[in-house]
Tab-separated table of C-alpha atoms in Angstrom:
chain	number	residue	atom	x	y	z
L	1	MET	CA	2.420	-25.709	-33.256
L	2	ARG	CA	-1.018	-24.534	-34.312
L	3	ARG	CA	-2.581	-26.309	-31.299
L	4	SER	CA	-0.127	-24.603	-28.998
L	5	ILE	CA	-0.964	-21.168	-30.373
L	6	LEU	CA	-4.737	-21.808	-30.203
L	7	GLY	CA	-4.390	-23.104	-26.640
L	8	SER	CA	-2.453	-19.987	-25.673
L	9	ILE	CA	-5.083	-17.735	-27.255
L	10	ARG	CA	-7.909	-19.594	-25.448
L	11	PHE	CA	-6.047	-19.235	-22.144
L	12	LEU	CA	-5.482	-15.538	-22.819
L	13	ILE	CA	-9.200	-14.958	-23.491
L	14	PHE	CA	-10.159	-17.006	-20.419
L	15	SER	CA	-7.684	-15.039	-18.249
L	16	LEU	CA	-8.975	-11.697	-19.525
L	17	ILE	CA	-12.570	-12.663	-18.757
L	18	VAL	CA	-11.875	-14.179	-15.331
L	19	PHE	CA	-9.151	-11.881	-13.996
L	20	GLY	CA	-9.927	-8.718	-15.937
L	21	GLY	CA	-13.689	-8.897	-15.627
L	22	PHE	CA	-15.149	-11.370	-13.148
L	23	TYR	CA	-12.487	-10.914	-10.431
L	24	THR	CA	-12.659	-7.118	-10.729
L	25	VAL	CA	-16.457	-7.111	-10.405
L	26	VAL	CA	-16.366	-9.435	-7.373
L	27	VAL	CA	-13.661	-7.458	-5.547
L	28	THR	CA	-15.375	-4.136	-6.287
L	29	GLY	CA	-18.723	-5.544	-5.170
L	30	VAL	CA	-17.302	-6.902	-1.909
L	31	GLY	CA	-15.556	-3.586	-1.276
L	32	GLN	CA	-18.762	-1.625	-1.872
L	33	LEU	CA	-20.841	-4.035	0.196
L	34	LEU	CA	-18.562	-4.412	3.225
L	35	PHE	CA	-16.426	-1.250	3.130
L	36	SER	CA	-18.413	1.276	1.101
L	37	ASN	CA	-17.139	4.345	2.977
L	38	GLN	CA	-13.482	3.412	2.513
L	39	ALA	CA	-14.002	2.197	-1.074
L	40	ASN	CA	-15.450	5.585	-1.952
L	41	GLY	CA	-12.590	7.560	-0.413
L	42	SER	CA	-13.986	8.196	3.089
L	43	GLN	CA	-15.366	11.512	1.900
L	44	LEU	CA	-16.916	13.955	4.361
L	45	THR	CA	-19.722	16.189	3.194
L	46	LYS	CA	-21.127	19.441	4.519
L	47	ASP	CA	-24.322	20.887	3.032
L	48	ASN	CA	-24.243	18.195	0.316
L	49	GLN	CA	-20.737	19.316	-0.731
L	50	VAL	CA	-17.661	17.113	-0.383
L	51	VAL	CA	-15.269	19.003	1.910
L	52	GLY	CA	-12.500	16.437	2.165
L	53	SER	CA	-11.499	12.918	3.055
L	54	THR	CA	-10.677	11.422	6.429
L	55	LEU	CA	-7.942	9.395	4.704
L	56	ILE	CA	-6.102	12.207	2.917
L	57	GLY	CA	-4.612	15.207	4.696
L	58	GLN	CA	-5.425	18.680	3.454
L	59	PRO	CA	-3.589	21.909	4.231
L	60	PHE	CA	-5.299	24.416	6.531
L	61	GLU	CA	-3.552	27.775	6.349
L	62	GLN	CA	-5.836	30.000	8.434
L	63	ASP	CA	-4.861	30.454	12.083
L	64	LYS	CA	-8.400	29.639	13.237
L	65	TYR	CA	-7.906	26.019	12.113
L	66	PHE	CA	-5.790	23.133	13.329
L	67	SER	CA	-2.906	22.468	10.999
L	68	GLY	CA	-1.596	19.038	10.147
L	69	ARG	CA	1.703	17.615	9.064
L	70	SER	CA	3.684	19.135	6.254
L	71	GLN	CA	2.314	18.240	2.825
L	72	GLN	CA	5.830	17.973	1.451
L	73	VAL	CA	7.005	14.433	0.884
L	74	SER	CA	10.216	13.622	2.698
L	75	GLN	CA	12.634	10.866	1.830
L	76	LEU	CA	15.473	12.521	3.705
L	77	SER	CA	17.576	10.725	6.254
L	78	PRO	CA	16.635	11.738	9.801
L	79	VAL	CA	20.278	12.624	10.429
L	80	SER	CA	20.939	14.618	7.248
L	81	ASN	CA	21.858	18.297	7.431
L	82	GLU	CA	19.094	19.172	4.981
L	83	GLN	CA	16.495	17.455	7.196
L	84	LYS	CA	17.871	19.268	10.243
L	85	ARG	CA	17.538	22.643	8.467
L	86	LEU	CA	13.967	21.883	7.360
L	87	VAL	CA	12.934	20.843	10.863
L	88	GLU	CA	14.525	23.936	12.432
L	89	LYS	CA	12.730	26.162	9.927
L	90	ARG	CA	9.397	24.455	10.674
L	91	ILE	CA	9.989	24.715	14.443
L	92	GLN	CA	10.508	28.467	14.137
L	93	ALA	CA	7.365	28.808	11.997
L	94	GLU	CA	5.248	26.810	14.479
L	95	LEU	CA	6.555	28.795	17.461
L	96	ALA	CA	5.778	32.025	15.613
L	97	LYS	CA	2.201	30.835	14.964
L	98	ASN	CA	1.821	29.527	18.520
L	99	PRO	CA	3.750	31.998	20.724
L	100	ALA	CA	2.210	30.677	23.966
L	101	GLU	CA	3.967	27.336	23.454
L	102	LYS	CA	7.591	26.352	23.978
L	103	LYS	CA	8.097	22.786	22.646
L	104	VAL	CA	6.775	21.820	19.222
L	105	PRO	CA	5.525	18.222	18.800
L	106	ASN	CA	7.569	16.191	16.356
L	107	ASP	CA	4.760	15.442	13.924
L	108	LEU	CA	4.144	19.132	13.215
L	109	VAL	CA	7.703	19.705	12.026
L	110	THR	CA	8.515	16.499	10.182
L	111	ALA	CA	7.029	15.465	6.859
L	112	SER	CA	5.739	11.997	6.218
L	113	ALA	CA	6.842	9.693	3.450
L	114	SER	CA	3.434	10.041	1.767
L	115	GLY	CA	2.734	13.726	2.414
L	116	VAL	CA	-0.977	13.009	2.928
L	117	ASP	CA	-1.275	12.074	6.602
L	118	PRO	CA	-4.745	13.141	7.785
L	119	ASP	CA	-4.010	12.764	11.509
L	120	ILE	CA	-1.879	14.483	14.130
L	121	SER	CA	-0.915	13.351	17.588
L	122	LEU	CA	-2.931	14.409	20.598
L	123	LYS	CA	0.049	16.527	21.708
L	124	ALA	CA	0.137	18.294	18.336
L	125	ALA	CA	-3.555	19.165	18.645
L	126	GLU	CA	-3.142	20.394	22.230
L	127	PHE	CA	-0.143	22.479	21.132
L	128	GLN	CA	-2.467	24.544	18.891
L	129	VAL	CA	-5.290	25.138	21.412
L	130	SER	CA	-4.214	28.611	22.588
L	131	ARG	CA	-3.869	29.987	19.066
L	132	ILE	CA	-7.244	28.649	17.932
L	133	ALA	CA	-9.020	29.797	21.102
L	134	ASN	CA	-7.606	33.321	20.626
L	135	GLU	CA	-8.467	33.435	16.911
L	136	ARG	CA	-12.038	32.273	17.462
L	137	GLY	CA	-12.667	34.111	20.732
L	138	LEU	CA	-13.410	30.865	22.564
L	139	SER	CA	-12.150	29.422	25.820
L	140	LYS	CA	-9.398	26.841	25.708
L	141	ARG	CA	-11.736	24.435	27.484
L	142	VAL	CA	-14.157	24.460	24.517
L	143	ILE	CA	-11.350	23.619	22.074
L	144	GLN	CA	-9.971	20.909	24.377
L	145	LYS	CA	-13.425	19.365	24.653
L	146	ILE	CA	-13.633	19.092	20.862
L	147	ILE	CA	-10.229	17.406	20.805
L	148	GLN	CA	-11.292	14.895	23.463
L	149	GLU	CA	-14.470	14.095	21.525
L	150	LYS	CA	-12.466	13.386	18.358
L	151	VAL	CA	-9.478	11.549	19.858
L	152	GLN	CA	-8.791	8.046	18.554
L	153	LYS	CA	-6.458	5.350	19.816
L	154	ASP	CA	-4.137	3.246	17.700
L	155	TRP	CA	-4.961	-0.474	17.698
L	156	PHE	CA	-1.359	-1.563	18.123
L	157	SER	CA	-0.098	0.932	20.673
L	158	ASP	CA	-1.321	3.499	23.161
L	159	ARG	CA	-0.746	6.328	20.682
L	160	GLN	CA	-3.614	8.812	20.613
L	161	TYR	CA	-4.332	10.903	17.544
L	162	VAL	CA	-6.992	13.105	15.981
L	163	ASN	CA	-8.125	13.682	12.421
L	164	VAL	CA	-7.408	17.295	11.440
L	165	LEU	CA	-10.345	17.620	9.052
L	166	GLN	CA	-12.812	16.331	11.645
L	167	LEU	CA	-11.439	18.770	14.241
L	168	ASN	CA	-11.786	21.700	11.872
L	169	LEU	CA	-15.312	20.741	10.850
L	170	ALA	CA	-16.261	20.549	14.546
L	171	LEU	CA	-14.804	24.032	15.022
L	172	ASP	CA	-16.843	25.359	12.106
L	173	LYS	CA	-20.020	23.931	13.671
L	174	LEU	CA	-19.405	26.201	16.654
L	175	ASP	CA	-19.526	29.253	14.367
L	176	VAL	CA	-23.014	28.413	13.065
C-alpha cells in the first residue's frame, strides 16, 4: 500500500513538472516564435498606443466610421419570433443611419454566437459607403478604394470580407 501511494505521488510530481511546466513553456515558446502576432492578441497600435485587435470586434458608434456586427451574443433560433423582432429593429436602425440604401446586408442585422466578430462582408462595407463619404466630406470612390485595399478572401469559399478596425484606421489616416 505504501509503495502504491509513493508511486502515485511520484507520478503526480512528474506530471506537474512535465505537463504543468515543461509542456507549457514549449507551447508558449513555439507560439511566440512562429505566431507571435496571434499569440499576443493581434493588437494594432497607433502612435505607440494599442487601439484594438484584428481578432476581436469593437463597437464604432460614430457615423464617420464603419460599423460591424452587433456586439450582443445571440443563441436564438433563426426562426424564433424574438429573433425576427431583433432583426427587424436592427434593419430599421441601419436604414435610418444609411438612408441612401434599400437592402441591409444580413451580417449587419444579425448577431454572432460570440459577439466579437471583427469582420464584415464586402457587401456590408459597401452598404455604408454613402454615409461615411457624406460624414467625412469625401467622394464615394475614395472610400471604395480603401475597402478594396483591405478586402480579404476566405480560404474555403469565395466569401470576401473586411476587418472593421483596419477600415476605420485607414479612414483616420485620411484625416491626418
